[in-house]
Short mmCIF file of C-alpha atoms (C1' of nucleotides) in Angstrom, two decimals:
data_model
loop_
_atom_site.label_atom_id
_atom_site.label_comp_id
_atom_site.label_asym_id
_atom_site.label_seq_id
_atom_site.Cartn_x
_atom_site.Cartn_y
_atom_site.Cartn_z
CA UNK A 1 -20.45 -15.28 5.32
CA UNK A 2 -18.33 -17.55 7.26
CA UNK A 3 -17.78 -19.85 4.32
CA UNK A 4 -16.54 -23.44 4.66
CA UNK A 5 -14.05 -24.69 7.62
CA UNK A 6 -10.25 -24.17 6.95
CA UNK A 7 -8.86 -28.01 6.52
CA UNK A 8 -5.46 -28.87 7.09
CA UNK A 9 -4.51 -31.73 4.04
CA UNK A 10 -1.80 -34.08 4.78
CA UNK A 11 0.02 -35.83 2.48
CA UNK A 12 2.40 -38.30 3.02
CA UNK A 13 2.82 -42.10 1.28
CA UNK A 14 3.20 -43.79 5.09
CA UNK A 15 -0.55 -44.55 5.81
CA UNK A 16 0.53 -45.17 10.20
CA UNK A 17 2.11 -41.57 9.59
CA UNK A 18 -1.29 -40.18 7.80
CA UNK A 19 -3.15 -41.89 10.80
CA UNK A 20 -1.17 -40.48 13.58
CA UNK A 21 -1.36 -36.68 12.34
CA UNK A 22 -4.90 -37.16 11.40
CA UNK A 23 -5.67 -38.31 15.25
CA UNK A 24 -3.17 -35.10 16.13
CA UNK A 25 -4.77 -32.54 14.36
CA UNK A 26 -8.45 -33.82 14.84
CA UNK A 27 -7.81 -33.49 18.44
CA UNK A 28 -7.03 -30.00 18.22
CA UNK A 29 -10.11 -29.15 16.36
CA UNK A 30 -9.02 -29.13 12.66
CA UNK A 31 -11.00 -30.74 9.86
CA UNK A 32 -8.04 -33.20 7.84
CA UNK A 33 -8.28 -34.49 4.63
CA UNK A 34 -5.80 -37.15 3.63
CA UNK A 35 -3.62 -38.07 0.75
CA UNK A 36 -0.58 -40.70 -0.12
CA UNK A 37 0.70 -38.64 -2.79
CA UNK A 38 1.12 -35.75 -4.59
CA UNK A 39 -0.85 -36.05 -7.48
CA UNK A 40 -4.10 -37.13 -5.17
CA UNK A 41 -3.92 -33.96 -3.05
CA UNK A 42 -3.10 -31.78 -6.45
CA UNK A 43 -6.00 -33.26 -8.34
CA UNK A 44 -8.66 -33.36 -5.34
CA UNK A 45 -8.44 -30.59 -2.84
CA UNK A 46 -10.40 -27.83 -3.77
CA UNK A 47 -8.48 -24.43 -3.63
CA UNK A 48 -11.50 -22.70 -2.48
CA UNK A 49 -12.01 -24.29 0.81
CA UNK A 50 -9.37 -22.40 3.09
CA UNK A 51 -6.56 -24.30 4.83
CA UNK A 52 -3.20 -25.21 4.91
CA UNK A 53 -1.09 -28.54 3.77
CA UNK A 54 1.29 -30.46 5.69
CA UNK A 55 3.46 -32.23 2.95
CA UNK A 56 6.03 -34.90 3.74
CA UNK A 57 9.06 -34.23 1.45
CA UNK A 58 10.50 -37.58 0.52
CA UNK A 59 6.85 -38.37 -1.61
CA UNK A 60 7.51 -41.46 -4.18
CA UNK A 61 6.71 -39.55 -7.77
CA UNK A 62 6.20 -35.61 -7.28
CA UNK A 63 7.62 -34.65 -4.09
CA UNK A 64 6.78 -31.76 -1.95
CA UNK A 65 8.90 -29.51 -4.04
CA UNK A 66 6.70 -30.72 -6.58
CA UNK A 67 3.81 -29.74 -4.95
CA UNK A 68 4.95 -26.46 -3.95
CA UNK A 69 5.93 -25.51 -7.37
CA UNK A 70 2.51 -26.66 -8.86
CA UNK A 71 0.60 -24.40 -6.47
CA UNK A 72 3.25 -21.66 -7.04
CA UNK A 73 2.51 -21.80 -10.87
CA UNK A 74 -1.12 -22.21 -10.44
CA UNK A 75 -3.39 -18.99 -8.99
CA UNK A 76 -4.40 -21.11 -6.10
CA UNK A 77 -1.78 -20.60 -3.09
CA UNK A 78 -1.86 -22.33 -0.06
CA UNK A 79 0.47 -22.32 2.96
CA UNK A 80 2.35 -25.25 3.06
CA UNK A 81 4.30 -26.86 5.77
CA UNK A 82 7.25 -29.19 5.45
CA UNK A 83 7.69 -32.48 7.46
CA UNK A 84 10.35 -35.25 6.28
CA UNK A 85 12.63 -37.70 7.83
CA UNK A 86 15.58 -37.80 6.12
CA UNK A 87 15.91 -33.50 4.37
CA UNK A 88 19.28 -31.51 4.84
CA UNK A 89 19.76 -27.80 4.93
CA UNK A 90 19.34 -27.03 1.49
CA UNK A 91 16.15 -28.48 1.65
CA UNK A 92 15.26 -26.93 4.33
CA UNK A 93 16.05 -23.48 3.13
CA UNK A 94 14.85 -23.99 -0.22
CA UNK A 95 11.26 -24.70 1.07
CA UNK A 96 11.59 -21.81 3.22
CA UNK A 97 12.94 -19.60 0.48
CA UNK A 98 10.30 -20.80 -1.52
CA UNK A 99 7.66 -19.37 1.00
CA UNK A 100 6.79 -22.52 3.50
CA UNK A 101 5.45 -22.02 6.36
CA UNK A 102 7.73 -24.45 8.57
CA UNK A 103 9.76 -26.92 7.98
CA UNK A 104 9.88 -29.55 10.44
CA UNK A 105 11.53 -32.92 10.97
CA UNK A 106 9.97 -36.76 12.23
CA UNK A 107 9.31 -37.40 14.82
CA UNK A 108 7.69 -34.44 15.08
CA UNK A 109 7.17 -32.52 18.26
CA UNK A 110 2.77 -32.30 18.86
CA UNK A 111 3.47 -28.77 19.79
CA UNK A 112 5.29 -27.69 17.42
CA UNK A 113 3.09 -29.33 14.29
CA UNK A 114 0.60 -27.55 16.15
CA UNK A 115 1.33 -24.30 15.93
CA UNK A 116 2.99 -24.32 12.58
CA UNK A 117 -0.47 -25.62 11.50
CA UNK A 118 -2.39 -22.46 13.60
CA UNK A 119 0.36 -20.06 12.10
CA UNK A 120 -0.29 -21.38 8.27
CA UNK A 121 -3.98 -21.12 8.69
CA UNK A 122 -3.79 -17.78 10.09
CA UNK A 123 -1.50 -16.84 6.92
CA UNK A 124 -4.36 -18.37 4.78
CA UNK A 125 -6.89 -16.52 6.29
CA UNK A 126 -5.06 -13.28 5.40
CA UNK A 127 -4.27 -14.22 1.72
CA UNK A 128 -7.82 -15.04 0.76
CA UNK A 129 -9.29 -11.83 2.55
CA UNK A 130 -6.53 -9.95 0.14
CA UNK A 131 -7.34 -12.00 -2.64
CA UNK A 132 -11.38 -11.45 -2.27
CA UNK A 133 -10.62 -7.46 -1.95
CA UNK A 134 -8.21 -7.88 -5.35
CA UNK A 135 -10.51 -10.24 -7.27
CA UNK A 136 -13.62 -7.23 -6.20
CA UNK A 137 -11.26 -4.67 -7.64
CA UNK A 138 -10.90 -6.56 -10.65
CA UNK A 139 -14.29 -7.24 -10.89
CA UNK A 140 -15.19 -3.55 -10.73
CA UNK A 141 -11.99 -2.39 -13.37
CA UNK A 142 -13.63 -4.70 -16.19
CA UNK A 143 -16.72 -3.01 -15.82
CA UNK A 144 -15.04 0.04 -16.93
CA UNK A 145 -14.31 1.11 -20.98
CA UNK A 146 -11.03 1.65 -22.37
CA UNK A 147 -11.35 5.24 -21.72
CA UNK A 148 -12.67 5.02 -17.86
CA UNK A 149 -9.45 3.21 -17.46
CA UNK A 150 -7.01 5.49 -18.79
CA UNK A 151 -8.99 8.43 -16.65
CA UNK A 152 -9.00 6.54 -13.50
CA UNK A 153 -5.04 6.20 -13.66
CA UNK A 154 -4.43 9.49 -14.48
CA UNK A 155 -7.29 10.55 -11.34
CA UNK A 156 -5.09 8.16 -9.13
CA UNK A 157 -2.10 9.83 -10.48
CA UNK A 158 -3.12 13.13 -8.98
CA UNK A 159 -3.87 15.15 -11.95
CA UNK A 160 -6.27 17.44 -12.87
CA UNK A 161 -9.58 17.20 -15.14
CA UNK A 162 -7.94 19.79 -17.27
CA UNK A 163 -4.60 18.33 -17.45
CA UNK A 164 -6.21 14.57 -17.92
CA UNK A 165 -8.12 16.19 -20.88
CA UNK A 166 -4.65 17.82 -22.10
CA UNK A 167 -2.92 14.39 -21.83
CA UNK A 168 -5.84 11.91 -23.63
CA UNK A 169 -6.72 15.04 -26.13
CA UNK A 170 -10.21 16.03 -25.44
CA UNK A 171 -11.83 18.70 -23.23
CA UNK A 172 -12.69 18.65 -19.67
CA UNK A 173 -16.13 18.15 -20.03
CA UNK A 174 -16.10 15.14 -21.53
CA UNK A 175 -13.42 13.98 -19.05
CA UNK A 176 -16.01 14.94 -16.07
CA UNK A 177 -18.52 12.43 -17.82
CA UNK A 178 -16.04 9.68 -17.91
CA UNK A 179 -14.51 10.46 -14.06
CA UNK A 180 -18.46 10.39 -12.47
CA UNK A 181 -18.96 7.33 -14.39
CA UNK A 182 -15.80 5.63 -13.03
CA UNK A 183 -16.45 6.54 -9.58
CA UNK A 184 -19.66 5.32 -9.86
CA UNK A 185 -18.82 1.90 -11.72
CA UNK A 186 -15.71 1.58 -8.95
CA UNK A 187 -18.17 2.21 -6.13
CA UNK A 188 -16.26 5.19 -4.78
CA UNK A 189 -17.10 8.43 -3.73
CA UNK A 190 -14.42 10.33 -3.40
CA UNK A 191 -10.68 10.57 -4.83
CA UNK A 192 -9.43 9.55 -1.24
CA UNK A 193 -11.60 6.47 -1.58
CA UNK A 194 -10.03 5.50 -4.69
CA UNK A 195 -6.79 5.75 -4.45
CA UNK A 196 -6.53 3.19 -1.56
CA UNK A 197 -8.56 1.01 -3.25
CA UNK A 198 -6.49 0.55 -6.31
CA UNK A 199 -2.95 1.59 -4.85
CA UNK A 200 -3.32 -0.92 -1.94
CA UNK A 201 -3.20 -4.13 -4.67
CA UNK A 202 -0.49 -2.58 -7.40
CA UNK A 203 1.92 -1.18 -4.81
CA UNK B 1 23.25 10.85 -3.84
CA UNK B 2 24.81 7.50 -4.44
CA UNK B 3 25.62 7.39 -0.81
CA UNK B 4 28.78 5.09 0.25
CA UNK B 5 29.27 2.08 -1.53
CA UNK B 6 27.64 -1.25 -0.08
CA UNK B 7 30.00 -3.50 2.57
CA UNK B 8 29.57 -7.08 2.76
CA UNK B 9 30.63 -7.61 6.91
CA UNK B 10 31.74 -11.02 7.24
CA UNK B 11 31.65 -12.37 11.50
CA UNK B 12 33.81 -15.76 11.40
CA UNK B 13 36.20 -16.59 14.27
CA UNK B 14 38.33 -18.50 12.26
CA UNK B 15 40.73 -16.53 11.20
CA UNK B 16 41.28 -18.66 7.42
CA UNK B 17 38.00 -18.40 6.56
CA UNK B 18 37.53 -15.19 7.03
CA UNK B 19 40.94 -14.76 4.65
CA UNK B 20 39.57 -16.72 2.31
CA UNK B 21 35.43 -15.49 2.39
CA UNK B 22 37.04 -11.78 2.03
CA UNK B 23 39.26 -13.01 -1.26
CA UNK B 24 36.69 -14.23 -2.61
CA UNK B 25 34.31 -11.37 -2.28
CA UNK B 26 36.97 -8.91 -3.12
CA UNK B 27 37.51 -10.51 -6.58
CA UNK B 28 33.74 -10.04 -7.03
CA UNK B 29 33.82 -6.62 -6.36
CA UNK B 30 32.47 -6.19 -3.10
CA UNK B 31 33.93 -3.91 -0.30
CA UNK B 32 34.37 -5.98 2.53
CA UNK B 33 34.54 -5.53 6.62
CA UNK B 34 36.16 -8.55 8.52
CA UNK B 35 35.17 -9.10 12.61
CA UNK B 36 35.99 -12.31 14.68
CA UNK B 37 33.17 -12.22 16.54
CA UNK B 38 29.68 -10.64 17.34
CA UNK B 39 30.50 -8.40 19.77
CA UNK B 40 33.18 -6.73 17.65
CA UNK B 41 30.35 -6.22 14.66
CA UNK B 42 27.64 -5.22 16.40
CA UNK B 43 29.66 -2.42 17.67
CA UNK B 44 31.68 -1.14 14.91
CA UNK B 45 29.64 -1.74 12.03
CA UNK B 46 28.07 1.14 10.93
CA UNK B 47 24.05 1.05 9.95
CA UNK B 48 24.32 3.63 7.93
CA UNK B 49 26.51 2.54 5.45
CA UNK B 50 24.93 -0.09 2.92
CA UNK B 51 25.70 -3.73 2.96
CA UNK B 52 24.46 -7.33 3.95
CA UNK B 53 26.69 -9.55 6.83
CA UNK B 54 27.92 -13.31 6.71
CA UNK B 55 27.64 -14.34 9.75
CA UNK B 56 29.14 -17.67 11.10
CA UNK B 57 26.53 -19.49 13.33
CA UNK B 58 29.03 -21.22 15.31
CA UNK B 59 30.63 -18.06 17.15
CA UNK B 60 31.93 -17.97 20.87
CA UNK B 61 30.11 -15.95 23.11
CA UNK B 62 27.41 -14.02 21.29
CA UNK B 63 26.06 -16.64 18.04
CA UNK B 64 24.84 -15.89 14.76
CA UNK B 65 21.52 -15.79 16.21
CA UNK B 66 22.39 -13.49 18.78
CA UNK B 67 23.03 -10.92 16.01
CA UNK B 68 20.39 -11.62 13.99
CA UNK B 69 18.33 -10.83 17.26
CA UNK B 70 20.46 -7.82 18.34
CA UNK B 71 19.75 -6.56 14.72
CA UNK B 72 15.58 -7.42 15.23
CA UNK B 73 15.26 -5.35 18.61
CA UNK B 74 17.42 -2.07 17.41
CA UNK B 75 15.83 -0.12 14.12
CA UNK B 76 19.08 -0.72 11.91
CA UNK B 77 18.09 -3.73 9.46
CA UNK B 78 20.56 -5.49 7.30
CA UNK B 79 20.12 -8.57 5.29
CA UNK B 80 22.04 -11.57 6.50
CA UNK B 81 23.26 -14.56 5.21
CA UNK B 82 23.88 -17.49 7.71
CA UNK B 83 27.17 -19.87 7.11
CA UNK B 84 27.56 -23.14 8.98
CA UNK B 85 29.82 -26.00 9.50
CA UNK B 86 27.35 -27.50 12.00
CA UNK B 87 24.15 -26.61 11.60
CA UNK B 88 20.74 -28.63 11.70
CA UNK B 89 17.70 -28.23 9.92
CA UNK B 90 15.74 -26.03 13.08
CA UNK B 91 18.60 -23.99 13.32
CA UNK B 92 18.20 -23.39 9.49
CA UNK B 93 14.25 -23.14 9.56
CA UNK B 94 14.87 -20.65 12.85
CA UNK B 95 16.77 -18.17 10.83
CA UNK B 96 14.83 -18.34 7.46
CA UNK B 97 12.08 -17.70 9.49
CA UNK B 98 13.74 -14.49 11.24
CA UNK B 99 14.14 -13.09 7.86
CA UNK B 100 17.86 -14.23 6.50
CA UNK B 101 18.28 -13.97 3.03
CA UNK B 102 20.31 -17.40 2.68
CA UNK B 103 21.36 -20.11 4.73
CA UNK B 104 24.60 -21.95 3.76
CA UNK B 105 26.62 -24.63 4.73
CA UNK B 106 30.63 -25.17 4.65
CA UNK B 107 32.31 -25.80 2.55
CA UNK B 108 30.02 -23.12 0.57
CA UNK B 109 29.97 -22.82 -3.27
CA UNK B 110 31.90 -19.89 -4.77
CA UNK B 111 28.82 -19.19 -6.73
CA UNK B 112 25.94 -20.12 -3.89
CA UNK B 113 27.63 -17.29 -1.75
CA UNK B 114 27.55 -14.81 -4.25
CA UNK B 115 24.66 -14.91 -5.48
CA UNK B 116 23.04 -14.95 -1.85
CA UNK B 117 25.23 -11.51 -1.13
CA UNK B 118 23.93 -10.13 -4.25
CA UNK B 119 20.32 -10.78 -3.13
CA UNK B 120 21.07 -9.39 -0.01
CA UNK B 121 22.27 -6.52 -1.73
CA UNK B 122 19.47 -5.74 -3.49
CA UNK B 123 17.07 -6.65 -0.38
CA UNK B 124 19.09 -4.06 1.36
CA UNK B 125 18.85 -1.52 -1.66
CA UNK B 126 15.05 -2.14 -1.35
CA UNK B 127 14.65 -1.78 2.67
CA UNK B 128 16.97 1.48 2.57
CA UNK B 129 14.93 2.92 0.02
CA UNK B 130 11.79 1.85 1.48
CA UNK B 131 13.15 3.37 5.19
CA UNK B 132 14.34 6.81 3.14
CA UNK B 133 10.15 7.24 2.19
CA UNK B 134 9.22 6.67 5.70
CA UNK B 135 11.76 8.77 7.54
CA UNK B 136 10.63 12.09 5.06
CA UNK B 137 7.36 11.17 5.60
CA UNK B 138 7.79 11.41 9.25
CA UNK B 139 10.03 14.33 9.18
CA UNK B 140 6.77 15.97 7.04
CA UNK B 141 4.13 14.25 9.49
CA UNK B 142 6.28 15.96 12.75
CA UNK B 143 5.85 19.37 11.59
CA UNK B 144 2.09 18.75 11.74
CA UNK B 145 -0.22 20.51 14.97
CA UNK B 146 -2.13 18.03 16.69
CA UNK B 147 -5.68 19.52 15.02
CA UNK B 148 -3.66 19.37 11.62
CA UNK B 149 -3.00 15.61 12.08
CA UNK B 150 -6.70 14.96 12.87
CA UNK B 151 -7.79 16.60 9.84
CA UNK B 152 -4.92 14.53 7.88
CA UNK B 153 -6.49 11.24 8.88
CA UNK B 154 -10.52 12.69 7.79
CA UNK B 155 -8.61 13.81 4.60
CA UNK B 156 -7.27 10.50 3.87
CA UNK B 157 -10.43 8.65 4.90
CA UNK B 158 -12.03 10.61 2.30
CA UNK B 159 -14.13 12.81 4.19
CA UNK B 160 -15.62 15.97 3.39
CA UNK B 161 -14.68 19.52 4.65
CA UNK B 162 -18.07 19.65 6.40
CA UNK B 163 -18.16 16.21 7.66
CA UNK B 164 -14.67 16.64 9.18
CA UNK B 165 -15.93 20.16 11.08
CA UNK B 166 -18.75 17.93 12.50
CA UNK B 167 -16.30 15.35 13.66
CA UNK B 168 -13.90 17.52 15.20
CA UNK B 169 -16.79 20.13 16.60
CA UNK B 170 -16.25 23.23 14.64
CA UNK B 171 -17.14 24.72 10.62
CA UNK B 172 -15.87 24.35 7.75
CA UNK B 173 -14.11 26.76 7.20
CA UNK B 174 -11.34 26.63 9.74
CA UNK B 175 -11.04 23.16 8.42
CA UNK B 176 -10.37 24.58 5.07
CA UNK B 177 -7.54 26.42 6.50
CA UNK B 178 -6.05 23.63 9.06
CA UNK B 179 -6.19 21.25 5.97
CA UNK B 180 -4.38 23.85 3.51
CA UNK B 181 -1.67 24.21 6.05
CA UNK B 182 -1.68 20.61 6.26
CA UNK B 183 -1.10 19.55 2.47
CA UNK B 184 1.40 22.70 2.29
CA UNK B 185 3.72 21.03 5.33
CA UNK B 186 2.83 17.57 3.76
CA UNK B 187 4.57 19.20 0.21
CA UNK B 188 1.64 17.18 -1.59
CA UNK B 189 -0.92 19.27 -3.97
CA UNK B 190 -3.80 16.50 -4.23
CA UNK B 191 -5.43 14.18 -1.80
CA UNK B 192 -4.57 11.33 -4.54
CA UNK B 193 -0.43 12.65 -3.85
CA UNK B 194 -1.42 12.41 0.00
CA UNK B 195 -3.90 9.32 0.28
CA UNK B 196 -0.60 7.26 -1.56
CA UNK B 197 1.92 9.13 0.31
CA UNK B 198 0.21 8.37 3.72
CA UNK B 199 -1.59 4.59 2.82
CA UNK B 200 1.74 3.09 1.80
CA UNK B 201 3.24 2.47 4.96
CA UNK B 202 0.49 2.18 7.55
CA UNK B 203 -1.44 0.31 4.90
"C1'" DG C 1 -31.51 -0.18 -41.28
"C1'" DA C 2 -32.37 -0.42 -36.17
"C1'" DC C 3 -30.03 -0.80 -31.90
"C1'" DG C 4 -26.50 -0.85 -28.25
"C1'" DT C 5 -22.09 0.62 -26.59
"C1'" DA C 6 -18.54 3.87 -26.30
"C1'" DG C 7 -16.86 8.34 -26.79
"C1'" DT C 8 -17.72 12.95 -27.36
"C1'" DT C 9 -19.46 17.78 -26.25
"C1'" DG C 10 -22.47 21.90 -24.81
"C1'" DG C 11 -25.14 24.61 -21.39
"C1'" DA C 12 -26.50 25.63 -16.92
"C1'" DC C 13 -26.05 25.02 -12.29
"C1'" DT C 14 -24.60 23.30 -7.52
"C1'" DT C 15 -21.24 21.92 -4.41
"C1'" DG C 16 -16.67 21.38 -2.70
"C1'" DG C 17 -12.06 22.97 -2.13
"C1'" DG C 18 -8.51 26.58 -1.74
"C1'" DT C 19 -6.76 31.31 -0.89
"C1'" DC C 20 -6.00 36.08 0.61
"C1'" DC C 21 -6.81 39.43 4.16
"C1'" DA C 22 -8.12 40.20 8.61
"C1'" DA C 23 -9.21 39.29 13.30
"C1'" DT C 24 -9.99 36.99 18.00
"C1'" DG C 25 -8.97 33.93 21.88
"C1'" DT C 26 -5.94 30.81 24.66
"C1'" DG C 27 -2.03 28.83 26.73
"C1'" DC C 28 2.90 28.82 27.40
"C1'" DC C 29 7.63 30.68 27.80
"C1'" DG C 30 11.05 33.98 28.99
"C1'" DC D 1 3.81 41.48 30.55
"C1'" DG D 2 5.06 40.68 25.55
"C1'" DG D 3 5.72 37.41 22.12
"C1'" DC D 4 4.71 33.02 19.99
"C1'" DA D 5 2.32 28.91 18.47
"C1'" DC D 6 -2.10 27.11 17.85
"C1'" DA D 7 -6.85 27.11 16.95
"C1'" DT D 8 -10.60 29.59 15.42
"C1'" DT D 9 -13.75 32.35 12.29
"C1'" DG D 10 -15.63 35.84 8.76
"C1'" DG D 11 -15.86 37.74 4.03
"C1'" DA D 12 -14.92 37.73 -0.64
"C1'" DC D 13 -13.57 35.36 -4.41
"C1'" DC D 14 -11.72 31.78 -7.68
"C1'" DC D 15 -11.10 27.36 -9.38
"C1'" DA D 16 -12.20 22.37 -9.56
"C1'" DA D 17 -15.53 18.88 -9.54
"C1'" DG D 18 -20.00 16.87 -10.13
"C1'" DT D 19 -24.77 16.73 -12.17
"C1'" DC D 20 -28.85 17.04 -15.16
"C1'" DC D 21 -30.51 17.46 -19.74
"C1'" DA D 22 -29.56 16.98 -24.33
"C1'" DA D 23 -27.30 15.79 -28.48
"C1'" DC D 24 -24.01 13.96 -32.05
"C1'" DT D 25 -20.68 10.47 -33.92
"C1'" DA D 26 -18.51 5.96 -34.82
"C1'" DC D 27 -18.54 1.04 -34.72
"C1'" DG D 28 -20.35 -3.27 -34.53
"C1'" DT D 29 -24.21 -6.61 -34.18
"C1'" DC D 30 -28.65 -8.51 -35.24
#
DNA sequence: GACGTAGTTGGACTTGGGTCCAATGTGCCG
DNA sequence: CGGCACATTGGACCCAAGTCCAACTACGTC
């Protein structure tokens, strides 16, 4: 139920640096994985096991942007959190813009890599919670046929048997067949149920 | 029902860049509103009328921060975009992470500054829309009685007529008619029309 | 050709939801 | 006290939705 312990990977090419976080964030409780670059972390850490990454910017190869565009492109997300000696502003803001959790600057405060690390793995925690509730939807919309799907949008929609029968050309009756096997196959009851299950995810 | 025409409010105490920020956006096409400092703004600027603000981070007295927070605590929103000849990286992080669209520094790109108003634009396009939905739906929700409001929330939670008489301690039948008065004063003919007018925003 | 899946429909029936008309009780305000 | 808003309930009735049983068709696979 609980599934695995969030980790916290850290990735940066100065092994005393990699140490000294490692000895940080163990302290405070956290399970750390380490990496020295970019490709390492992207080829090894598993994007099931929740967490966060702490990624040092100025990475030899694929830097951090790197990294954060690889995990933006891929379906695994993961909250990411900036650290680097030598960024500017527009660095700053970019990994910000581009959905970071922090962005912070060596030497780094304990406190404040601390918290930045408790705030990512809180925003983990809530993405894979939405993504288990959106990969269950999608489980239970490929069970349905072509035709359940078209009914359920128009049930969503707010229409009518009769008026779902006018718009797909049949008769109700056959659309009453189709809507009790949808419900059924979605795991819904009623029409209430429904709609917040499906108009949570597509907005 | 176009509503007046977006304002881009620029807050710089220097008296040459504001000149100059104001040419600029004027030859893009923007309306634009022109304070020296954040005092000045936060007064006159009006939160009904559309727009983003460029705010200078360096101001006397009240700072760019000081607006962005003066913005947080009231209800008006409005995108901003930060502009600095000073700034560090926490000061850039701080006000990404308080919701600015942009963060720039000076001597700012022609093009980096428009396209940041633009997306501010559109962010503000998006929240006033958004904050339209909400306001009618609590216009509608206000005209509810107190028993009509309970019955609301059993509707939406999918419950049946008779379960929601045994919740609430009376029959059915007077919840038939508290929950037809209901979806009247709601202006919603379904429970799907209600369930997604109702779920979007507490959600 | 048999079989499975998907889509279709009919009949009969039950349950749930909504409405119109009418009526009662309660608490508050002027 | 009279009026008003709110909550309550009954009866009669209609429409919408769901269910059980049964059957037919089309398409594709084995």
């Amino acid at each position: 139920m609980a599934g695995p312990a969030p980790t916290v990977y850290l990735v940066d090419d100065d092994d005393r640096v990699l140490r000294a976080l490692k000895r940080l964030l163990s302290s405070d409780g956290h399970s750390v994985a380490c990496y020295s670059n970019a490709e390492e972390f992207l080829l090894h850490h598993d994007p099931e096991v929740p967490g966060c990454a702490v990624l040092d910017l100025g990475l030899p190869g694929m830097d951090g942007f790197g990294i954060q565009d690889a995990l933006a492109s891929g379906t695994a997300q993961r909250p990411l959190i900036f650290l680097t000696g030598r960024g500017d502003i527009p660095a700053s803001v970019r990994a910000m813009k581009a959905g970071a959790v922090d962005f912070l600057t060596k030497p780094v405060e304990r406190s404040a890599l601390l918290a930045a690390v408790a705030q990512a793995l809180v925003r983990d925690k809530e993405m894979r919670q939405n993504g288990e509730q959106r990969s269950s939807l999608e489980q239970r919309l490929s069970k349905l046929t072509p035709r359940e799907r078209e009914v359920l949008t128009l049930v969503v929609a707010g229409r009518l048997n009769k008026q779902i029968a006018g718009e797909l050309g049949t008769v109700e009756k056959t659309i009453k067949v189709h809507r009790g096997r949808m419900m059924n196959k979605m795991g819904v009851r009623t029409v209430a149920d429904l709609v917040r299950l499906v108009a949570r995810q597509q907005g």
